[in-house]
Coordinates of C-alpha atoms and ligand atoms in Angstrom, one line a residue:
M650 CA -11.8 18.8 -3.0
L651 CA -12.1 19.5 0.6
I652 CA -10.3 22.5 1.8
G653 CA -10.7 24.2 5.2
G654 CA -14.0 22.4 5.8
E655 CA -15.6 23.3 2.5
I656 CA -16.3 20.8 -0.3
G657 CA -15.5 22.8 -3.5
E658 CA -14.5 23.0 -7.1
G659 CA -11.0 24.6 -6.5
K660 CA -9.5 27.6 -8.2
G661 CA -8.8 26.2 -11.7
G662 CA -12.3 25.5 -13.0
K663 CA -11.2 22.2 -14.6
S664 CA -12.0 18.6 -13.8
I665 CA -10.5 15.1 -14.1
E666 CA -12.6 12.4 -15.8
V667 CA -12.3 9.0 -14.0
K668 CA -12.7 6.0 -16.3
N669 CA -13.7 2.4 -15.4
P670 CA -10.8 0.1 -16.5
A671 CA -13.3 -2.7 -17.2
T672 CA -15.4 -0.7 -19.7
A673 CA -13.5 2.5 -20.5
E674 CA -16.7 4.3 -19.6
I675 CA -16.6 7.5 -17.5
V676 CA -17.5 6.8 -13.9
D677 CA -17.6 10.4 -12.8
S678 CA -15.4 13.5 -12.7
I679 CA -13.8 15.4 -9.9
P680 CA -12.4 19.0 -9.7
R681 CA -8.8 19.3 -10.8
G682 CA -6.7 21.2 -8.3
T683 CA -4.1 23.8 -8.9
T684 CA -1.0 24.9 -7.0
A685 CA -3.2 27.7 -5.5
D686 CA -5.4 25.0 -4.1
V687 CA -2.4 23.2 -2.6
D688 CA -1.5 26.5 -0.9
A689 CA -5.0 27.0 0.3
A690 CA -5.2 23.4 1.6
V691 CA -1.8 23.6 3.4
E692 CA -2.6 26.9 4.9
A693 CA -6.0 25.6 6.2
A694 CA -4.2 22.6 7.7
R695 CA -1.6 24.8 9.3
K696 CA -4.3 27.1 10.7
A697 CA -6.2 24.1 12.2
L698 CA -3.1 22.6 13.7
P699 CA -2.7 24.4 17.1
A700 CA -6.3 23.7 18.3
W701 CA -6.4 20.2 16.9
S702 CA -3.1 19.2 18.5
A703 CA -4.1 20.8 21.8
L704 CA -7.4 18.8 21.9
P705 CA -7.2 16.0 24.6
G706 CA -6.5 12.6 23.1
T707 CA -9.8 11.3 24.4
K708 CA -11.7 14.0 22.3
R709 CA -9.7 13.1 19.1
A710 CA -10.4 9.4 19.8
Q711 CA -14.2 10.1 20.2
L712 CA -14.3 11.8 16.8
M713 CA -12.4 9.0 15.2
H714 CA -14.7 6.4 16.7
A715 CA -17.7 8.4 15.4
A716 CA -16.0 8.6 11.9
A717 CA -15.5 4.8 12.0
E718 CA -19.3 4.3 12.6
K719 CA -20.1 6.7 9.6
M720 CA -17.6 4.9 7.4
K721 CA -19.1 1.5 8.2
A722 CA -22.5 2.8 7.1
A723 CA -21.1 4.1 3.9
V724 CA -19.2 1.0 2.9
P725 CA -21.7 -0.2 0.2
E726 CA -21.7 3.2 -1.6
I727 CA -17.9 3.7 -1.4
A728 CA -17.0 0.1 -2.3
K729 CA -19.1 0.4 -5.5
L730 CA -17.2 3.6 -6.5
L731 CA -13.9 1.9 -5.7
S732 CA -14.7 -1.1 -7.8
Q733 CA -15.8 1.1 -10.7
E734 CA -12.8 3.4 -10.7
Q735 CA -10.0 0.9 -9.8
G736 CA -11.4 -2.3 -11.4
K737 CA -11.2 -4.6 -8.5
P738 CA -14.1 -7.1 -7.6
L739 CA -16.8 -5.6 -5.5
A740 CA -16.3 -8.1 -2.7
H741 CA -12.7 -7.0 -2.5
A742 CA -13.7 -3.3 -2.6
V743 CA -16.1 -4.0 0.4
L744 CA -13.2 -5.5 2.3
E745 CA -11.0 -2.5 1.5
A746 CA -13.6 0.1 2.5
S747 CA -14.3 -1.8 5.7
R748 CA -10.6 -1.7 6.6
V749 CA -10.8 2.1 6.8
A750 CA -13.2 1.8 9.7
E751 CA -11.0 -0.8 11.4
N752 CA -7.9 1.4 11.0
L753 CA -9.8 4.4 12.4
E754 CA -10.8 2.4 15.5
Y755 CA -7.2 1.0 16.0
Y756 CA -5.7 4.4 16.1
A757 CA -8.6 6.0 18.0
G758 CA -7.7 3.5 20.7
L759 CA -4.2 4.9 20.8
A760 CA -5.0 8.6 20.6
D761 CA -5.3 9.0 24.4
K762 CA -2.4 6.8 25.3
I763 CA 0.4 9.0 24.0
R764 CA 2.8 9.9 26.8
G765 CA 6.5 10.6 27.6
D766 CA 9.2 9.5 30.1
Y767 CA 10.7 10.7 33.3
V768 CA 14.5 10.5 33.0
P769 CA 16.7 10.8 36.1
L770 CA 19.9 12.9 35.5
D771 CA 23.3 12.9 37.1
D772 CA 22.6 16.2 38.8
P773 CA 20.1 15.6 41.7
A774 CA 18.9 19.1 41.3
K775 CA 17.5 18.4 37.9
F776 CA 15.5 15.8 36.1
G777 CA 14.7 15.1 32.4
L778 CA 11.5 14.4 30.6
T779 CA 10.6 13.4 27.1
I780 CA 7.4 14.5 25.6
R781 CA 5.8 13.6 22.2
R782 CA 4.5 16.4 20.0
P783 CA 2.7 16.0 16.7
V784 CA 5.0 16.5 13.7
G785 CA 2.6 19.0 12.2
V786 CA 1.0 19.3 8.7
V787 CA 1.2 16.0 6.9
A788 CA 1.1 15.6 3.1
A789 CA -0.4 12.2 2.4
I790 CA 0.1 10.9 -1.2
T791 CA -1.4 7.6 -2.3
P792 CA -1.4 5.3 -5.3
W793 CA -4.2 3.7 -7.3
N794 CA -3.9 0.1 -6.3
F795 CA -5.4 0.2 -2.8
P796 CA -6.5 3.8 -2.6
L797 CA -8.7 3.5 0.6
T798 CA -6.4 1.3 2.6
L799 CA -3.3 3.4 1.9
M800 CA -5.2 6.6 2.7
A801 CA -6.3 5.2 6.0
N802 CA -2.8 3.9 6.9
K803 CA -1.7 7.6 6.8
I804 CA -4.6 9.7 8.0
C805 CA -5.5 7.5 11.0
P806 CA -2.2 7.6 12.9
A807 CA -1.8 11.3 11.8
L808 CA -5.1 12.3 13.3
A809 CA -4.5 10.3 16.5
A810 CA -1.1 12.0 16.9
G811 CA -2.7 15.4 16.6
C812 CA -1.5 16.2 13.1
T813 CA -3.5 17.8 10.3
V814 CA -3.5 16.4 6.8
V815 CA -3.6 17.4 3.1
L816 CA -4.3 14.2 1.0
K817 CA -3.6 13.7 -2.7
P818 CA -4.9 10.5 -4.1
A819 CA -3.9 9.1 -7.4
S820 CA -5.6 11.0 -10.2
T821 CA -7.1 7.9 -11.7
T822 CA -8.7 6.8 -8.3
P823 CA -9.8 9.9 -6.5
L824 CA -13.6 9.2 -6.2
A825 CA -13.9 6.6 -3.4
T826 CA -11.1 8.4 -1.5
Q827 CA -12.8 11.8 -1.7
R828 CA -16.1 10.3 -0.6
A829 CA -14.5 8.5 2.3
I830 CA -12.9 11.7 3.5
E831 CA -16.2 13.5 3.2
V832 CA -17.8 10.8 5.3
I833 CA -15.0 10.8 7.9
N834 CA -15.0 14.6 8.0
S835 CA -18.8 14.6 8.6
A836 CA -18.2 13.1 12.1
G837 CA -17.4 16.6 13.2
F838 CA -13.6 17.2 12.6
P839 CA -12.8 20.9 12.9
A840 CA -12.3 22.7 9.5
G841 CA -8.9 22.2 8.1
V842 CA -8.0 19.1 10.0
L843 CA -8.6 17.0 6.8
N844 CA -8.1 18.4 3.4
T845 CA -7.9 16.9 -0.1
V846 CA -6.5 18.2 -3.4
H847 CA -6.7 16.3 -6.7
G848 CA -4.4 16.3 -9.7
S849 CA -1.3 14.8 -11.2
G850 CA 1.8 13.9 -9.3
A851 CA 4.0 16.2 -11.4
E852 CA 1.9 19.3 -10.6
I853 CA 0.0 18.8 -7.3
G854 CA 2.3 16.2 -5.8
D855 CA 5.4 18.2 -6.4
A856 CA 3.8 21.3 -5.0
L857 CA 2.7 19.5 -1.9
V858 CA 6.0 17.8 -1.4
S859 CA 8.0 21.1 -1.8
H860 CA 5.6 23.2 0.3
K861 CA 7.4 25.0 3.2
L862 CA 4.5 24.6 5.6
V863 CA 4.4 20.8 5.2
N864 CA 6.2 19.0 8.0
K865 CA 5.9 15.4 6.9
I866 CA 5.3 13.5 3.7
A867 CA 3.7 10.1 3.9
F868 CA 4.0 8.5 0.5
T869 CA 3.1 5.2 -1.0
G870 CA 4.0 4.6 -4.7
Q871 CA 6.7 3.6 -7.1
T872 CA 10.3 3.6 -6.0
E873 CA 11.2 6.0 -8.8
T874 CA 8.6 8.5 -7.5
G875 CA 9.9 8.0 -3.9
K876 CA 13.4 8.9 -5.0
R877 CA 12.1 12.1 -6.5
I878 CA 10.2 12.9 -3.3
M879 CA 13.3 12.4 -1.2
K880 CA 15.2 14.8 -3.3
L881 CA 12.4 17.5 -3.2
A882 CA 11.9 16.9 0.6
S883 CA 15.5 17.6 1.3
D884 CA 15.2 21.3 0.4
N885 CA 13.1 21.9 3.6
V886 CA 14.4 18.8 5.5
T887 CA 10.8 17.6 5.5
R888 CA 10.3 14.2 7.2
V889 CA 9.4 11.4 4.9
T890 CA 7.8 7.9 5.2
L891 CA 8.3 6.0 1.9
E892 CA 6.3 2.9 1.1
L893 CA 7.6 1.9 -2.3
G894 CA 7.7 -1.0 -4.7
G895 CA 8.5 -4.7 -3.9
S896 CA 9.3 -8.0 -5.5
D897 CA 8.5 -10.4 -2.7
P898 CA 10.1 -13.8 -2.8
M899 CA 8.2 -16.9 -1.6
I900 CA 10.4 -19.9 -0.7
V901 CA 8.7 -23.3 -0.9
C902 CA 10.8 -26.1 0.8
D903 CA 10.4 -29.8 0.1
D904 CA 8.5 -30.4 3.4
A905 CA 5.9 -27.7 2.7
D906 CA 2.2 -28.2 2.8
I907 CA 1.8 -27.9 -1.0
R908 CA -1.9 -27.5 -1.0
R909 CA -1.8 -24.5 1.3
A910 CA 1.3 -23.1 -0.3
T911 CA -0.2 -23.1 -3.8
A912 CA -3.4 -21.5 -2.5
A913 CA -1.3 -18.7 -0.8
A914 CA 0.8 -18.3 -3.9
A915 CA -2.2 -17.8 -6.1
I916 CA -3.9 -15.4 -3.7
G917 CA -0.5 -13.7 -3.1
R918 CA 0.0 -13.2 -6.9
F919 CA -3.5 -12.7 -8.4
F920 CA -5.4 -10.8 -5.7
N921 CA -6.1 -7.2 -7.0
A922 CA -4.9 -8.5 -10.4
G923 CA -1.4 -8.7 -9.0
Q924 CA -1.3 -4.9 -8.5
A925 CA -0.2 -5.1 -4.9
C926 CA 3.0 -4.0 -3.2
L927 CA 2.9 -7.0 -0.8
A928 CA 2.5 -9.8 -3.4
V929 CA 4.2 -13.1 -4.3
K930 CA 6.3 -11.9 -7.2
R931 CA 9.1 -14.5 -7.3
V932 CA 8.6 -18.1 -6.3
Y933 CA 11.7 -20.3 -5.3
V934 CA 10.6 -23.9 -5.1
F935 CA 12.8 -26.9 -4.0
Q936 CA 13.5 -29.3 -6.8
G937 CA 11.7 -32.3 -5.1
V938 CA 8.3 -30.6 -5.0
A939 CA 8.7 -28.4 -8.0
D940 CA 6.5 -30.5 -10.4
E941 CA 3.7 -30.9 -7.9
F942 CA 3.8 -27.2 -7.0
M943 CA 3.8 -26.0 -10.5
T944 CA 1.0 -28.3 -11.7
K945 CA -1.2 -27.3 -8.7
V946 CA -0.6 -23.5 -8.9
A947 CA -1.1 -23.5 -12.7
D948 CA -4.4 -25.4 -12.1
R949 CA -5.5 -22.8 -9.6
A950 CA -4.5 -19.9 -12.0
S951 CA -6.7 -21.3 -14.8
K952 CA -9.6 -22.5 -12.8
E953 CA -10.0 -20.4 -9.7
W954 CA -9.3 -16.8 -10.9
K955 CA -12.3 -15.9 -13.0
V956 CA -11.5 -12.7 -14.8
G957 CA -14.2 -10.0 -15.5
N958 CA -15.9 -6.7 -14.6
G959 CA -15.5 -6.1 -10.9
L960 CA -19.2 -5.6 -10.5
A961 CA -20.1 -8.9 -12.1
E962 CA -21.1 -11.9 -10.0
G963 CA -18.4 -14.5 -9.2
V964 CA -15.5 -12.4 -10.6
K965 CA -12.2 -12.9 -8.6
M966 CA -9.9 -10.8 -10.8
G967 CA -10.7 -7.4 -12.4
P968 CA -8.9 -5.8 -15.3
L969 CA -5.5 -4.2 -14.9
H970 CA -5.9 -0.6 -13.9
S971 CA -4.8 1.0 -17.2
E972 CA -3.7 0.2 -20.7
S973 CA -0.1 1.2 -19.9
Q974 CA -0.1 -1.1 -16.8
R975 CA -1.3 -4.1 -18.9
A976 CA 1.3 -3.3 -21.6
E977 CA 4.0 -3.1 -19.0
V978 CA 3.2 -6.6 -17.5
E979 CA 2.6 -8.2 -20.9
G980 CA 6.0 -6.7 -22.0
Q981 CA 7.7 -8.3 -19.0
V982 CA 6.2 -11.7 -19.7
A983 CA 7.0 -11.5 -23.4
E984 CA 10.6 -10.8 -22.7
A985 CA 10.9 -13.9 -20.5
V986 CA 9.1 -16.0 -23.0
T987 CA 11.3 -14.8 -25.9
R988 CA 14.2 -15.8 -23.8
G989 CA 13.0 -19.4 -23.1
A990 CA 10.5 -19.2 -20.3
K991 CA 7.7 -21.9 -20.4
V992 CA 4.1 -20.8 -20.0
L993 CA 2.2 -23.0 -17.5
A994 CA -1.0 -20.9 -17.5
G995 CA -2.4 -17.7 -19.0
N996 CA -0.2 -15.4 -20.9
K997 CA -3.2 -14.2 -23.0
R998 CA -6.1 -11.8 -22.9
P999 CA -9.6 -13.3 -22.2
E1000 CA -11.8 -13.2 -25.3
G1001 CA -15.4 -12.2 -25.9
K1002 CA -17.7 -9.2 -25.9
D1003 CA -17.3 -8.5 -22.2
F1004 CA -13.5 -8.1 -22.5
E1005 CA -13.3 -5.8 -25.6
K1006 CA -12.9 -2.5 -23.9
G1007 CA -11.2 -3.3 -20.6
W1008 CA -7.5 -4.0 -19.8
F1009 CA -8.0 -7.6 -19.0
M1010 CA -5.3 -10.3 -18.7
E1011 CA -5.5 -13.9 -17.5
A1012 CA -3.7 -15.2 -14.5
T1013 CA -0.3 -16.3 -15.8
V1014 CA 2.3 -18.7 -14.5
L1015 CA 5.8 -19.2 -16.0
T1016 CA 8.8 -21.4 -15.3
D1017 CA 12.3 -21.5 -16.8
V1018 CA 12.4 -17.7 -16.4
P1019 CA 16.0 -16.3 -16.9
E1020 CA 17.4 -15.0 -13.7
D1021 CA 18.4 -11.8 -15.3
S1022 CA 15.1 -11.2 -17.0
R1023 CA 12.8 -8.3 -16.3
M1024 CA 10.4 -10.6 -14.4
A1025 CA 13.2 -11.6 -12.0
T1026 CA 14.8 -8.2 -11.6
E1027 CA 11.9 -5.6 -11.8
E1028 CA 8.7 -5.3 -9.9
V1029 CA 6.0 -7.1 -11.8
F1030 CA 2.8 -5.2 -11.0
G1031 CA 0.2 -7.6 -12.5
P1032 CA -1.0 -11.2 -12.5
A1033 CA 2.1 -13.0 -13.7
M1034 CA 4.1 -15.4 -11.5
P1035 CA 7.6 -16.6 -12.3
I1036 CA 8.6 -19.9 -10.6
F1037 CA 12.4 -20.7 -10.2
I1038 CA 13.6 -24.1 -9.1
V1039 CA 16.3 -24.2 -6.4
N1040 CA 18.3 -27.0 -4.7
D1041 CA 18.4 -25.9 -1.1
L1042 CA 17.6 -23.1 1.4
D1043 CA 21.0 -21.3 1.0
E1044 CA 20.4 -21.0 -2.8
A1045 CA 16.8 -19.8 -2.3
I1046 CA 17.8 -17.1 0.3
E1047 CA 20.7 -16.0 -1.8
K1048 CA 18.4 -15.5 -4.8
A1049 CA 15.6 -14.0 -2.8
N1050 CA 18.0 -11.3 -1.6
R1051 CA 19.3 -10.5 -5.1
S1052 CA 16.4 -8.0 -5.6
V1053 CA 16.9 -4.3 -5.0
Y1054 CA 13.6 -4.5 -3.2
G1055 CA 12.9 -5.8 0.3
L1056 CA 9.2 -5.4 1.2
G1057 CA 7.5 -8.7 2.0
S1058 CA 8.6 -12.4 1.8
S1059 CA 7.4 -15.8 2.9
I1060 CA 8.7 -19.3 3.5
W1061 CA 6.8 -22.6 3.5
T1062 CA 8.3 -25.4 5.6
R1063 CA 7.5 -27.7 8.5
D1064 CA 11.1 -27.4 9.7
L1065 CA 11.5 -24.6 12.4
A1066 CA 15.2 -24.4 11.8
K1067 CA 14.7 -23.6 8.1
A1068 CA 12.0 -21.1 9.0
R1069 CA 14.2 -19.4 11.5
R1070 CA 17.1 -19.1 9.0
A1071 CA 14.8 -17.5 6.5
V1072 CA 13.3 -15.1 9.0
E1073 CA 16.8 -14.0 10.1
L1074 CA 18.4 -13.8 6.7
I1075 CA 15.9 -12.6 4.1
D1076 CA 16.3 -8.8 3.6
A1077 CA 12.7 -7.7 3.9
G1078 CA 10.4 -5.8 6.2
Y1079 CA 8.0 -8.7 6.7
T1080 CA 8.3 -12.5 6.6
W1081 CA 5.4 -14.8 6.8
V1082 CA 6.0 -18.5 7.8
N1083 CA 3.4 -20.9 6.4
D1084 CA 0.9 -18.1 5.8
I1085 CA -0.5 -15.8 3.2
Q1086 CA 0.9 -12.3 2.9
V1087 CA -1.7 -10.3 4.8
A1088 CA -0.7 -7.2 6.8
Y1089 CA -2.1 -6.7 10.3
D1090 CA -3.0 -3.4 12.0
Q1091 CA -1.0 -4.6 15.0
L1092 CA 2.3 -5.3 13.3
P1093 CA 4.6 -2.6 11.8
F1094 CA 4.8 -2.7 8.0
G1095 CA 7.5 -1.2 5.8
G1096 CA 10.3 -2.0 3.5
A1097 CA 14.0 -2.6 3.5
K1098 CA 16.4 -1.6 0.7
Q1099 CA 14.6 0.3 -2.2
S1100 CA 11.2 -0.7 -0.8
G1101 CA 11.4 2.4 1.4
F1102 CA 11.7 3.3 5.0
G1103 CA 9.4 4.2 7.9
K1104 CA 6.5 2.1 9.1
E1105 CA 2.8 2.0 8.6
H1106 CA 0.5 0.0 11.0
G1107 CA 1.2 -0.7 14.6
L1108 CA 2.4 1.6 17.4
E1109 CA 5.4 2.4 15.1
A1110 CA 3.2 4.3 12.6
L1111 CA 1.9 6.5 15.4
E1112 CA 5.6 7.3 16.4
G1113 CA 6.2 8.4 12.8
Y1114 CA 3.7 11.2 13.2
M1115 CA 5.3 12.5 16.4
E1116 CA 8.6 14.1 17.4
K1117 CA 10.2 13.3 20.7
K1118 CA 11.3 16.4 22.6
S1119 CA 13.7 16.4 25.6
V1120 CA 13.1 18.6 28.6
V1121 CA 15.3 19.4 31.5
L1122 CA 13.7 20.7 34.7
A1123 CA 15.9 22.4 37.2
T1124 CA 14.5 22.1 40.7
G1125 CA 17.3 23.6 42.8
Ligands
NAD2276 P1 3.2 6.4 -8.5 O1 4.5 6.6 -7.8 O2 3.2 6.6 -9.9 O3 2.1 7.3 -7.8 C1 1.7 7.3 -6.5 C2 1.2 8.7 -6.1 O4 2.3 9.7 -6.2 C3 0.1 9.3 -6.9 O5 -0.8 10.0 -6.2 C4 0.8 10.2 -7.9 O6 0.0 11.1 -8.5 C5 1.9 10.8 -7.0 N1 3.1 11.3 -7.6 C6 3.6 10.9 -8.8 N2 4.7 11.7 -9.1 C7 4.8 12.5 -8.0 C8 5.8 13.6 -7.7 N3 6.7 13.9 -8.6 N4 5.7 14.2 -6.6 C9 4.7 13.9 -5.7 N5 3.7 12.9 -6.0 C10 3.8 12.3 -7.1 O7 2.7 4.9 -8.0 P2 1.5 4.1 -8.6 O8 1.8 3.6 -9.9 O9 0.2 4.8 -8.4 O10 1.4 2.8 -7.5 C11 2.0 1.6 -7.7 C12 3.3 1.5 -7.0 O11 3.1 1.7 -5.6 C13 4.0 0.1 -7.1 O12 5.4 0.3 -7.2 C14 3.7 -0.5 -5.7 O13 4.6 -1.5 -5.3 C15 3.8 0.7 -4.8 N6 3.0 0.4 -3.6 C16 3.7 0.3 -2.4 C17 3.1 0.0 -1.2 C18 3.9 -0.1 0.1 O14 3.2 0.0 1.1 N7 5.1 -0.3 0.0 C19 1.7 -0.2 -1.2 C20 1.0 0.0 -2.4 C21 1.7 0.3 -3.6

């Protein structure tokens, strides 16, 4: 834990063992926090707030740039930890750790550009101003699928805005995050600006969310957890940003570039073993190209997505993060198959000595999946892709919008009119046209419907860590 500038063991004297999902071996352990640690961390963040928020933006930017340099140097060490605790291939962990430095740099560039407005009023003896103030102490709560990226998405705009932070990572992936925070903090942030507490959502998460001195909750995780957080936050009217689950539709029209579309579908579904919020979770393909699309995507699933230990050479897909996660995805696939779905690839565990202890699953592709099945209606957080055949764009959009979620989406077509219709009519926070679902620092990212609200990335994320205040100045 990091509380008030001190790396410590916390007040409970207990620890959390972190296991490698590929081998079930213990990677390391980390101190388990208590509610007393939550109090101490929030109080440290509150104490640090006045001086940190009063620091000129250029100074905050300098510290963030220095932290980015330190983070770049630490990428090999932190990426290895991330691969071991999360399960993802090392190369992907390197990309993720590198993104933290990029995110720091992006928001460092904005820290000294925060400003307000001059507003003329009806009365000539007065004028108005708007100023932006940091929202205060931020509780940042992150999941296990992209621990570093989702941590950076919160702490970087918060720091740039002049907020202080208490971070609680998922209890199964605290190691890389803790190390990254220590590295960032070593750039010279004042004590209490950045704090971490580790532990379960039920104990530490709840205590943080309910804390009277927390001004904003920045949460990424399951929709059900988000609903609980909204309820708890209402007691103190604490601000919330909720980045929740998704079930992104991908529409493939009959004029699409099928080679590129199948590559994007496979990356969109199998990257991070399918454990991504932005991921191709339902494919709606036009009848005329369905056979070609299904053959090619199934071929990619079986040949291109080598499963294995994330630290092994050439592996593209690690294990699922936990036994329960694999059981959940296998259960969703089994229900579809029992009800008549046809398996085009996968739907089994890889065999052999290397796979005995980990939570591995092969890249799976299905068609003829019932439209009221779990795979169609729930979030599938693993490497299983259902393909549905549609007759036209209206049908595809209508089915895409049936989900309670509205995070990402994509359409593949050479017809600009079709692309425009999809962009305007799909209920989602993001639509990619002829491109893989990759989020950009520059573009706001966030969900519609039960995928949450509030934005990460872009100028919009920075706005989420500030409050606009109106001022009237009487000059008469
Ligand atoms: P989760 O909701 O179980 O846990 C997320 C975090 O919340 C963890 O740190 C957990 O300890 C904490 N938590 C749990 N209960 C809590 C409570 N009562 N109060 C406060 N904190 C609590 O989510 P997960 O299983 O770790 O992550 C997977 C989910 O996250 C998926 O649904 C995925 O789609 C979603 N996700 C969304 C985005 C996005 O940006 N929209 C990004 C990544 C993941």
